[in-house]
Amino acid sequence: MSLPLLIAAAIPLCIVGLVIKTWWDRRFLLRNVPAPANPSLIWGHEKTEWEDNSGWQWRAWFKECGKAFKLKAAWGHPDILVVGDTVALSHIYAKNTYNYPHSPVFIPLIERLTGRGLIWVEGERAHKKMRALVAPAFSADNVRKMGSDIYQVAHSLQNKLSNEIMGNGGSSVVNAFELTAPATLDVIGRVAFGHDFNTIGNSAEGIKITTGWKEQNEMGQEQAGFTALLVLRLFPWITSLPLEAIQAQGAVANRIRELAKGIVSNGEIDEKGGKDLMSILLRANGQQDPAKRVDLAEIYDHIVTFIVAGHETTAGATAFSLWTLGQNPDIQTALRDELLSFPGEPTYDDFANPDTFPLLDAVCKENLRMFPASARNEKVAAEDDILPLREPIRGADGCWMNSIPVKKGQVIHIPSIGINRDEDVWGDADVFRPSRWLVGRPGCEKYCKPGDQGLKPADEMCGGWAGIFSFSEGPRACVGMRLALFEYKVLIYTLVKNFVFEDTGVNVMLRFGATLAPRVVGQESDGIKLPVKISLA
């Protein structure tokens, strides 16, 4: 046999050998890491993980295996490492951020849902450059200037809701997610891009975005969405095919991208060096230095990212807050009294100071703890590494492990909702109890009951904002967190002052799609739904 033929025959054998070696390494490197019992032969533990409601399954596995363990993956894929240990989390997110990018399965999905913006970009140099570009738009000084726009949207929502209630005999049952999403979309359009979607006024372009995103999120919650991720893990090249199901995932982003062209063409640069996001992007587009210039396609993707992520997450937090307050009328009444006692209209600094509205601050933190928008994240190790652990785990050989070696390519699941509801940290973790944030604070005794437990020491909680993982942590933590919290508190302030929210008695379950979202038990076919009864205060 000639040398060229030998080489031609050897190449596919080498490829097969490399695939087998990679599979073997990833499958057996974690052999001493504990795993839950009774995996399915076909689904491993992944289907059980996907069907989880409120993070209970992850927390059960925490108790069984410790705060780091492996799962048997579906369809014979290599084992998945699950990390809930706070030291390991900080190692991944804060100390070695760029060694743990999003998994190859999730990167194309992020691109289709939110564009090639700050959530999508990987690599230390590219990410730092992009974040440095947009971060000034969300500084405290800049967010402080957004108050008038945020309040204007909040008052528009208040007026619309008041008219609906008075025209409906004094009360109305609404889907809280459909109530809050138009408001948060209008806010991000105005404060970031100087564009009023007027979604509260039922504009066609705004309604298409909110309903389109809701439909996409619902698709991800279905069994077909779960199976699709497994197929993509096997055949990642499928994402490049012109399949209808793949293209549908990018429908909202494409719609916003088309709108972005008009937003950019009408945008104006603040010649005095304004730091609103639109001015920053337009100035970057006009840079003479190619290394600093941002082309129009990237600007469009930034607009997609901030419109999608900037409205959906805050809408969810606000909707869940109205629902939990409806279930806890005593807390709602106490909160309304606190808000009504404030003279005038609170500013950014009033809301940023937790002592101005201690109960409001606690209610917001408690809802963000219980209902993180991103309930689960999937990372992959870019290089071999060793994960340190705060709490040792008992290996399969019976010995204690203080760290876990991970191989390049190792898939890692980060159960944000399981971390936020870990009973070892939060005690009655499934109970909506804002007082946990107020125990021991001077002047807050009236909000606490005898025996209420407060917070654990900071070193026992995760390194994220307020000790919760809802905004992530480290260099890739949410860049718009200040705006999100300001907007969130203005909406709750405005709505709770003027309306009474009541529980409708339905049983609600949580599902994980693009973001965490509720469905009514027995009415799952209705899609995302969180009914709340509202009347005038």
CSV table of C-alpha atoms in Angstrom, one decimal, residues 108-522:
chain,number,residue,atom,x,y,z
A,108,PRO,CA,-25.5,29.3,19.6
A,109,LEU,CA,-28.7,29.4,21.6
A,110,ILE,CA,-27.6,32.6,23.4
A,111,GLU,CA,-26.7,34.1,20.0
A,112,ARG,CA,-30.2,33.3,18.5
A,113,LEU,CA,-32.0,34.6,21.6
A,114,THR,CA,-30.0,37.7,22.5
A,115,GLY,CA,-27.6,38.4,19.7
A,116,ARG,CA,-23.8,38.7,19.6
A,117,GLY,CA,-23.7,41.0,22.6
A,118,LEU,CA,-22.3,41.0,26.1
A,119,ILE,CA,-24.0,37.8,27.2
A,120,TRP,CA,-22.8,35.9,24.1
A,121,VAL,CA,-19.2,37.1,23.8
A,122,GLU,CA,-16.4,34.8,25.1
A,123,GLY,CA,-12.7,35.2,25.8
A,124,GLU,CA,-11.0,37.6,28.2
A,125,ARG,CA,-9.9,40.2,25.7
A,126,ALA,CA,-13.1,40.4,23.7
A,127,HIS,CA,-15.4,40.4,26.8
A,128,LYS,CA,-13.4,43.0,28.7
A,129,LYS,CA,-13.4,45.3,25.6
A,130,MET,CA,-17.2,44.9,25.1
A,131,ARG,CA,-18.0,45.4,28.8
A,132,ALA,CA,-15.7,48.4,29.1
A,133,LEU,CA,-17.6,49.9,26.2
A,134,VAL,CA,-21.2,49.6,27.6
A,135,ALA,CA,-20.6,49.7,31.4
A,136,PRO,CA,-20.5,53.5,31.7
A,137,ALA,CA,-24.1,53.6,30.5
A,138,PHE,CA,-25.0,51.7,33.7
A,139,SER,CA,-22.9,53.6,36.3
A,140,ALA,CA,-24.7,55.0,39.4
A,141,ASP,CA,-24.4,58.5,38.0
A,142,ASN,CA,-26.0,57.6,34.7
A,143,VAL,CA,-28.8,55.4,36.2
A,144,ARG,CA,-29.6,58.2,38.6
A,145,LYS,CA,-30.6,60.3,35.5
A,146,MET,CA,-33.0,57.7,34.3
A,147,GLY,CA,-35.5,58.3,37.1
A,148,SER,CA,-37.9,60.5,35.1
A,149,ASP,CA,-38.3,58.0,32.3
A,150,ILE,CA,-38.8,55.1,34.7
A,151,TYR,CA,-41.4,57.0,36.7
A,152,GLN,CA,-43.2,58.1,33.5
A,153,VAL,CA,-43.6,54.5,32.4
A,154,ALA,CA,-44.7,53.4,35.9
A,155,HIS,CA,-47.4,56.1,36.0
A,156,SER,CA,-48.6,55.1,32.5
A,157,LEU,CA,-48.9,51.5,33.8
A,158,GLN,CA,-50.7,52.8,36.9
A,159,ASN,CA,-53.2,54.8,34.8
A,160,LYS,CA,-53.9,52.0,32.4
A,161,LEU,CA,-54.5,49.5,35.2
A,162,SER,CA,-56.7,51.9,37.1
A,163,ASN,CA,-58.9,52.4,34.1
A,164,GLU,CA,-59.2,48.7,33.5
A,165,ILE,CA,-60.2,48.0,37.1
A,166,MET,CA,-62.8,50.8,37.2
A,167,GLY,CA,-64.2,49.6,33.9
A,168,ASN,CA,-64.4,46.0,35.3
A,169,GLY,CA,-66.5,46.6,38.4
A,170,GLY,CA,-63.7,47.4,40.9
A,171,SER,CA,-61.3,44.5,40.4
A,172,SER,CA,-59.6,42.5,37.7
A,173,VAL,CA,-57.7,39.2,37.4
A,174,VAL,CA,-54.6,39.6,35.3
A,175,ASN,CA,-51.6,37.6,34.2
A,176,ALA,CA,-48.8,39.3,36.2
A,177,PHE,CA,-46.2,38.5,33.5
A,178,GLU,CA,-48.4,40.2,30.8
A,179,LEU,CA,-48.8,43.2,33.1
A,180,THR,CA,-45.1,43.8,33.8
A,181,ALA,CA,-43.4,43.0,30.5
A,182,PRO,CA,-44.8,46.0,28.6
A,183,ALA,CA,-43.6,48.3,31.3
A,184,THR,CA,-40.0,47.0,31.5
A,185,LEU,CA,-39.8,46.9,27.7
A,186,ASP,CA,-40.8,50.6,27.5
A,187,VAL,CA,-38.3,51.5,30.2
A,188,ILE,CA,-35.2,49.9,28.5
A,189,GLY,CA,-36.2,51.4,25.2
A,190,ARG,CA,-36.4,54.9,26.6
A,191,VAL,CA,-33.4,54.9,29.0
A,192,ALA,CA,-31.0,53.1,26.8
A,193,PHE,CA,-31.9,54.0,23.3
A,194,GLY,CA,-34.2,57.0,23.5
A,195,HIS,CA,-37.0,55.0,21.9
A,196,ASP,CA,-40.5,54.6,23.2
A,197,PHE,CA,-42.0,51.2,22.3
A,198,ASN,CA,-45.2,52.4,23.9
A,199,THR,CA,-46.0,48.8,24.7
A,200,ILE,CA,-48.3,49.9,27.6
A,201,GLY,CA,-50.2,51.7,24.9
A,202,ASN,CA,-50.5,48.5,22.9
A,203,SER,CA,-48.2,49.5,20.1
A,204,ALA,CA,-47.8,46.7,17.5
A,205,GLU,CA,-44.0,46.7,17.6
A,206,GLY,CA,-43.9,46.4,21.4
A,207,ILE,CA,-46.6,43.7,21.6
A,208,LYS,CA,-44.7,41.6,19.0
A,209,ILE,CA,-41.6,41.6,21.1
A,210,THR,CA,-43.3,40.7,24.4
A,211,THR,CA,-45.6,38.0,22.9
A,212,GLY,CA,-42.8,36.6,20.7
A,213,TRP,CA,-40.5,36.3,23.7
A,214,LYS,CA,-43.2,34.6,25.8
A,215,GLU,CA,-43.8,32.1,23.0
A,216,GLN,CA,-40.0,31.4,22.7
A,217,ASN,CA,-39.7,30.9,26.5
A,218,GLU,CA,-42.7,28.5,26.4
A,219,MET,CA,-41.0,26.4,23.7
A,220,GLY,CA,-38.0,26.0,25.8
A,221,GLN,CA,-40.1,24.6,28.7
A,222,GLU,CA,-41.6,21.8,26.6
A,223,GLN,CA,-40.2,18.2,26.4
A,224,ALA,CA,-39.3,19.0,22.8
A,225,GLY,CA,-37.1,21.8,23.9
A,226,PHE,CA,-35.2,19.5,26.4
A,227,THR,CA,-34.8,16.8,23.7
A,228,ALA,CA,-33.5,19.4,21.2
A,229,LEU,CA,-30.7,20.4,23.5
A,230,LEU,CA,-29.6,16.7,23.7
A,231,VAL,CA,-29.7,16.5,19.9
A,232,LEU,CA,-27.6,19.6,19.6
A,233,ARG,CA,-25.1,18.2,22.0
A,234,LEU,CA,-24.7,15.2,19.7
A,235,PHE,CA,-24.8,17.2,16.4
A,236,PRO,CA,-23.8,20.8,17.1
A,237,TRP,CA,-23.6,21.6,13.4
A,238,ILE,CA,-27.4,21.4,13.2
A,239,THR,CA,-27.6,25.0,14.4
A,240,SER,CA,-26.2,26.1,11.0
A,241,LEU,CA,-28.9,24.4,9.0
A,242,PRO,CA,-31.9,26.4,7.7
A,243,LEU,CA,-34.4,24.4,9.8
A,244,GLU,CA,-37.6,26.1,10.8
A,245,ALA,CA,-37.3,25.2,14.5
A,246,ILE,CA,-33.8,26.7,14.6
A,247,GLN,CA,-34.8,29.9,12.8
A,248,ALA,CA,-37.8,30.3,15.1
A,249,GLN,CA,-35.5,30.7,18.1
A,250,GLY,CA,-34.1,33.8,16.5
A,251,ALA,CA,-37.4,35.3,15.6
A,252,VAL,CA,-37.6,37.9,18.4
A,253,ALA,CA,-33.9,38.9,18.0
A,254,ASN,CA,-34.4,39.3,14.2
A,255,ARG,CA,-37.4,41.5,14.8
A,256,ILE,CA,-35.5,43.7,17.2
A,257,ARG,CA,-32.6,43.8,14.9
A,258,GLU,CA,-34.8,45.3,12.2
A,259,LEU,CA,-36.2,47.8,14.6
A,260,ALA,CA,-32.6,48.6,15.7
A,261,LYS,CA,-31.8,49.9,12.2
A,262,GLY,CA,-34.5,52.6,12.6
A,263,ILE,CA,-33.5,53.3,16.2
A,264,VAL,CA,-29.8,53.9,15.1
A,265,SER,CA,-30.7,56.0,12.2
A,266,ASN,CA,-32.8,58.3,14.4
A,267,GLY,CA,-30.3,58.3,17.3
A,268,GLU,CA,-28.4,61.3,18.3
A,269,ILE,CA,-24.9,61.6,19.8
A,270,ASP,CA,-24.7,63.7,23.0
A,271,GLU,CA,-21.8,65.9,21.8
A,272,LYS,CA,-21.0,66.8,25.5
A,273,GLY,CA,-19.8,63.2,26.1
A,274,GLY,CA,-23.1,61.8,27.3
A,275,LYS,CA,-22.9,58.3,28.6
A,276,ASP,CA,-26.3,57.0,27.6
A,277,LEU,CA,-25.9,53.7,25.8
A,278,MET,CA,-27.0,55.0,22.4
A,279,SER,CA,-24.5,57.9,22.5
A,280,ILE,CA,-21.7,55.5,23.5
A,281,LEU,CA,-22.5,53.1,20.7
A,282,LEU,CA,-22.8,55.9,18.0
A,283,ARG,CA,-19.5,57.5,19.1
A,284,ALA,CA,-17.8,54.1,18.9
A,285,ASN,CA,-19.2,53.7,15.4
A,286,GLY,CA,-17.5,56.9,14.4
A,287,GLN,CA,-14.1,56.0,15.8
A,288,GLN,CA,-11.3,56.4,13.2
A,289,ASP,CA,-9.1,53.7,14.9
A,290,PRO,CA,-10.3,50.3,13.5
A,291,ALA,CA,-9.4,48.7,16.8
A,292,LYS,CA,-11.9,50.9,18.7
A,293,ARG,CA,-14.6,51.2,16.0
A,294,VAL,CA,-17.9,49.3,16.5
A,295,ASP,CA,-19.6,48.5,13.3
A,296,LEU,CA,-23.4,48.8,12.8
A,297,ALA,CA,-24.0,45.1,13.0
A,298,GLU,CA,-22.5,45.0,16.5
A,299,ILE,CA,-24.6,48.0,17.5
A,300,TYR,CA,-27.7,46.2,16.4
A,301,ASP,CA,-26.7,43.1,18.4
A,302,HIS,CA,-26.1,45.3,21.5
A,303,ILE,CA,-29.6,46.7,21.1
A,304,VAL,CA,-31.0,43.1,20.8
A,305,THR,CA,-29.1,42.0,24.0
A,306,PHE,CA,-30.2,44.9,26.2
A,307,ILE,CA,-33.8,45.0,25.0
A,308,VAL,CA,-34.2,41.2,25.5
A,309,ALA,CA,-32.3,40.8,28.8
A,310,GLY,CA,-33.1,44.3,30.0
A,311,HIS,CA,-36.9,43.8,29.9
A,312,GLU,CA,-37.6,40.1,30.5
A,313,THR,CA,-35.6,39.6,33.8
A,314,THR,CA,-37.0,42.7,35.6
A,315,ALA,CA,-40.5,41.9,34.3
A,316,GLY,CA,-40.3,38.4,35.9
A,317,ALA,CA,-39.0,39.7,39.2
A,318,THR,CA,-41.8,42.3,39.4
A,319,ALA,CA,-44.5,39.8,38.4
A,320,PHE,CA,-43.3,37.3,41.0
A,321,SER,CA,-43.3,40.1,43.7
A,322,LEU,CA,-46.9,41.0,43.0
A,323,TRP,CA,-47.9,37.3,43.3
A,324,THR,CA,-46.0,36.7,46.6
A,325,LEU,CA,-47.4,39.9,48.1
A,326,GLY,CA,-50.9,38.7,47.1
A,327,GLN,CA,-50.2,35.5,49.0
A,328,ASN,CA,-49.0,37.4,52.0
A,329,PRO,CA,-51.5,40.3,52.7
A,330,ASP,CA,-50.0,41.2,56.1
A,331,ILE,CA,-46.6,41.8,54.5
A,332,GLN,CA,-48.3,43.7,51.6
A,333,THR,CA,-50.1,46.0,54.0
A,334,ALA,CA,-47.0,46.7,56.0
A,335,LEU,CA,-45.1,47.5,52.8
A,336,ARG,CA,-47.9,49.8,51.6
A,337,ASP,CA,-47.7,51.7,55.0
A,338,GLU,CA,-44.0,52.0,54.6
A,339,LEU,CA,-44.2,53.4,51.1
A,340,LEU,CA,-47.1,55.8,51.9
A,341,SER,CA,-45.1,57.3,54.8
A,342,PHE,CA,-42.5,58.6,52.5
A,343,PRO,CA,-43.0,62.3,51.5
A,344,GLY,CA,-42.7,63.0,47.8
A,345,GLU,CA,-41.3,60.8,45.1
A,346,PRO,CA,-38.2,58.7,46.0
A,347,THR,CA,-35.0,59.1,44.0
A,348,TYR,CA,-32.4,56.6,42.9
A,349,ASP,CA,-30.4,57.4,46.1
A,350,ASP,CA,-33.5,56.8,48.3
A,351,PHE,CA,-34.0,53.4,46.8
A,352,ALA,CA,-30.3,52.5,46.8
A,353,ASN,CA,-30.2,53.2,50.6
A,354,PRO,CA,-31.6,50.1,52.3
A,355,ASP,CA,-32.6,52.1,55.3
A,356,THR,CA,-35.0,54.3,53.4
A,357,PHE,CA,-37.4,51.5,52.7
A,358,PRO,CA,-36.1,48.5,54.6
A,359,LEU,CA,-39.2,46.3,54.0
A,360,LEU,CA,-39.2,47.1,50.3
A,361,ASP,CA,-35.5,46.3,50.1
A,362,ALA,CA,-36.2,43.0,51.9
A,363,VAL,CA,-39.2,42.1,49.7
A,364,CYS,CA,-37.1,42.7,46.5
A,365,LYS,CA,-34.2,40.7,47.8
A,366,GLU,CA,-36.4,37.8,48.9
A,367,ASN,CA,-38.1,37.6,45.5
A,368,LEU,CA,-34.8,37.7,43.7
A,369,ARG,CA,-33.6,34.9,45.9
A,370,MET,CA,-36.6,32.7,45.3
A,371,PHE,CA,-37.1,33.4,41.6
A,372,PRO,CA,-33.7,33.9,39.8
A,373,ALA,CA,-34.3,34.7,36.2
A,374,SER,CA,-31.6,32.3,35.1
A,375,ALA,CA,-32.4,29.2,37.2
A,376,ARG,CA,-29.6,27.1,35.7
A,377,ASN,CA,-26.4,27.8,33.8
A,378,GLU,CA,-24.2,25.5,31.8
A,379,LYS,CA,-20.4,26.0,31.6
A,380,VAL,CA,-17.6,24.1,30.2
A,381,ALA,CA,-13.9,23.9,31.3
A,382,ALA,CA,-11.7,25.4,28.6
A,383,GLU,CA,-8.6,23.9,30.2
A,384,ASP,CA,-7.7,21.3,32.8
A,385,ASP,CA,-8.3,22.7,36.3
A,386,ILE,CA,-8.8,21.8,40.0
A,387,LEU,CA,-11.9,23.1,41.7
A,388,PRO,CA,-11.4,23.9,45.4
A,389,LEU,CA,-14.3,23.1,47.8
A,390,ARG,CA,-15.5,24.9,50.9
A,391,GLU,CA,-17.2,21.8,52.1
A,392,PRO,CA,-15.4,18.5,51.5
A,393,ILE,CA,-17.4,15.7,49.8
A,394,ARG,CA,-17.1,12.0,50.4
A,395,GLY,CA,-15.8,10.3,47.3
A,396,ALA,CA,-17.0,6.9,46.0
A,397,ASP,CA,-14.0,5.3,47.7
A,398,GLY,CA,-15.1,6.6,51.1
A,399,CYS,CA,-12.4,9.2,51.4
A,400,TRP,CA,-13.0,12.9,51.8
A,401,MET,CA,-12.3,15.2,48.8
A,402,ASN,CA,-11.3,18.8,49.3
A,403,SER,CA,-11.1,19.6,45.6
A,404,ILE,CA,-12.2,18.1,42.2
A,405,PRO,CA,-9.9,17.8,39.2
A,406,VAL,CA,-11.7,18.7,36.0
A,407,LYS,CA,-10.6,18.0,32.4
A,408,LYS,CA,-10.8,20.3,29.5
A,409,GLY,CA,-14.3,20.0,27.9
A,410,GLN,CA,-16.0,19.0,31.2
A,411,VAL,CA,-19.6,20.2,31.2
A,412,ILE,CA,-20.7,21.9,34.5
A,413,HIS,CA,-24.2,22.7,35.6
A,414,ILE,CA,-24.7,25.6,38.0
A,415,PRO,CA,-28.1,25.4,39.7
A,416,SER,CA,-28.8,29.0,40.6
A,417,ILE,CA,-32.2,28.4,42.1
A,418,GLY,CA,-30.8,25.4,44.1
A,419,ILE,CA,-28.1,27.7,45.5
A,420,ASN,CA,-30.5,30.4,46.3
A,421,ARG,CA,-32.8,27.9,48.1
A,422,ASP,CA,-30.2,25.8,49.8
A,423,GLU,CA,-31.6,24.9,53.3
A,424,ASP,CA,-28.2,24.8,54.9
A,425,VAL,CA,-27.9,28.5,54.2
A,426,TRP,CA,-31.5,29.8,54.1
A,427,GLY,CA,-33.3,27.4,56.5
A,428,ASP,CA,-36.9,27.8,55.4
A,429,ALA,CA,-35.7,28.3,51.9
A,430,ASP,CA,-39.1,27.8,50.1
A,431,VAL,CA,-40.9,30.2,52.4
A,432,PHE,CA,-41.3,33.9,51.3
A,433,ARG,CA,-40.0,35.6,54.4
A,434,PRO,CA,-38.6,39.1,53.9
A,435,SER,CA,-37.8,39.3,57.6
A,436,ARG,CA,-34.7,37.1,57.2
A,437,TRP,CA,-33.1,40.2,55.7
A,438,LEU,CA,-34.2,42.5,58.6
A,439,VAL,CA,-33.4,40.4,61.7
A,440,GLY,CA,-31.0,42.5,63.9
A,441,ARG,CA,-31.4,45.7,62.0
A,442,PRO,CA,-32.3,48.7,64.2
A,443,GLY,CA,-35.9,49.9,63.7
A,444,CYS,CA,-36.9,46.8,61.8
A,445,GLU,CA,-38.2,44.8,64.8
A,446,LYS,CA,-41.8,45.5,63.8
A,447,TYR,CA,-41.3,43.4,60.6
A,448,CYS,CA,-39.9,40.4,62.5
A,449,LYS,CA,-41.5,37.7,64.6
A,450,PRO,CA,-39.9,36.1,67.7
A,451,GLY,CA,-37.6,33.3,66.6
A,452,ASP,CA,-37.2,34.6,63.0
A,453,GLN,CA,-33.8,33.5,61.7
A,454,GLY,CA,-31.6,36.1,60.0
A,455,LEU,CA,-28.8,35.7,57.5
A,456,LYS,CA,-25.8,33.4,57.7
A,457,PRO,CA,-22.3,35.0,57.9
A,458,ALA,CA,-21.2,36.3,54.5
A,459,ASP,CA,-18.5,33.6,54.1
A,460,GLU,CA,-21.2,30.9,54.2
A,461,MET,CA,-23.2,32.5,51.3
A,462,CYS,CA,-22.2,32.8,47.7
A,463,GLY,CA,-20.2,35.7,46.4
A,464,GLY,CA,-23.0,37.3,44.4
A,465,TRP,CA,-24.9,40.5,45.2
A,466,ALA,CA,-26.6,40.2,48.6
A,467,GLY,CA,-25.2,36.7,49.0
A,468,ILE,CA,-27.5,35.3,46.2
A,469,PHE,CA,-26.7,34.1,42.7
A,470,SER,CA,-29.4,35.9,40.8
A,471,PHE,CA,-27.0,38.4,39.2
A,472,SER,CA,-24.2,35.9,39.0
A,473,GLU,CA,-20.8,37.0,40.4
A,474,GLY,CA,-17.4,38.1,39.2
A,475,PRO,CA,-16.4,39.9,35.9
A,476,ARG,CA,-19.5,38.6,34.1
A,477,ALA,CA,-22.0,39.6,36.7
A,478,CYS,CA,-25.0,41.5,35.4
A,479,VAL,CA,-23.8,44.9,34.0
A,480,GLY,CA,-27.2,46.5,34.3
A,481,MET,CA,-27.9,45.5,37.9
A,482,ARG,CA,-28.2,49.1,39.2
A,483,LEU,CA,-30.8,49.9,36.5
A,484,ALA,CA,-32.7,46.6,37.2
A,485,LEU,CA,-32.9,47.3,40.9
A,486,PHE,CA,-33.9,50.9,40.5
A,487,GLU,CA,-36.6,50.1,37.9
A,488,TYR,CA,-37.8,47.1,39.9
A,489,LYS,CA,-38.3,49.2,43.1
A,490,VAL,CA,-40.0,52.1,41.3
A,491,LEU,CA,-42.5,49.7,39.8
A,492,ILE,CA,-43.2,47.9,43.1
A,493,TYR,CA,-43.4,51.3,44.9
A,494,THR,CA,-45.9,52.7,42.3
A,495,LEU,CA,-48.1,49.6,42.1
A,496,VAL,CA,-48.3,48.6,45.8
A,497,LYS,CA,-49.1,52.2,46.8
A,498,ASN,CA,-52.0,52.3,44.5
A,499,PHE,CA,-53.4,48.8,44.2
A,500,VAL,CA,-54.2,45.7,46.4
A,501,PHE,CA,-53.0,42.4,45.1
A,502,GLU,CA,-54.8,39.1,46.1
A,503,ASP,CA,-54.1,35.5,45.6
A,504,THR,CA,-56.4,33.7,43.2
A,505,GLY,CA,-56.0,30.3,44.8
A,506,VAL,CA,-54.5,28.5,41.8
A,507,ASN,CA,-51.5,26.2,42.2
A,508,VAL,CA,-48.4,27.5,40.4
A,509,MET,CA,-45.4,25.5,39.2
A,510,LEU,CA,-42.1,26.8,37.9
A,511,ARG,CA,-40.5,25.8,34.7
A,512,PHE,CA,-37.1,26.5,33.3
A,513,GLY,CA,-36.9,27.9,29.7
A,514,ALA,CA,-34.9,30.8,28.5
A,515,THR,CA,-35.8,32.3,31.9
A,516,LEU,CA,-37.6,31.0,34.9
A,517,ALA,CA,-41.4,31.3,34.4
A,518,PRO,CA,-44.6,30.0,36.0
A,519,ARG,CA,-47.5,27.9,34.8
A,520,VAL,CA,-50.8,27.1,36.5
A,521,VAL,CA,-51.1,23.5,37.4
A,522,GLY,CA,-54.0,21.9,35.5
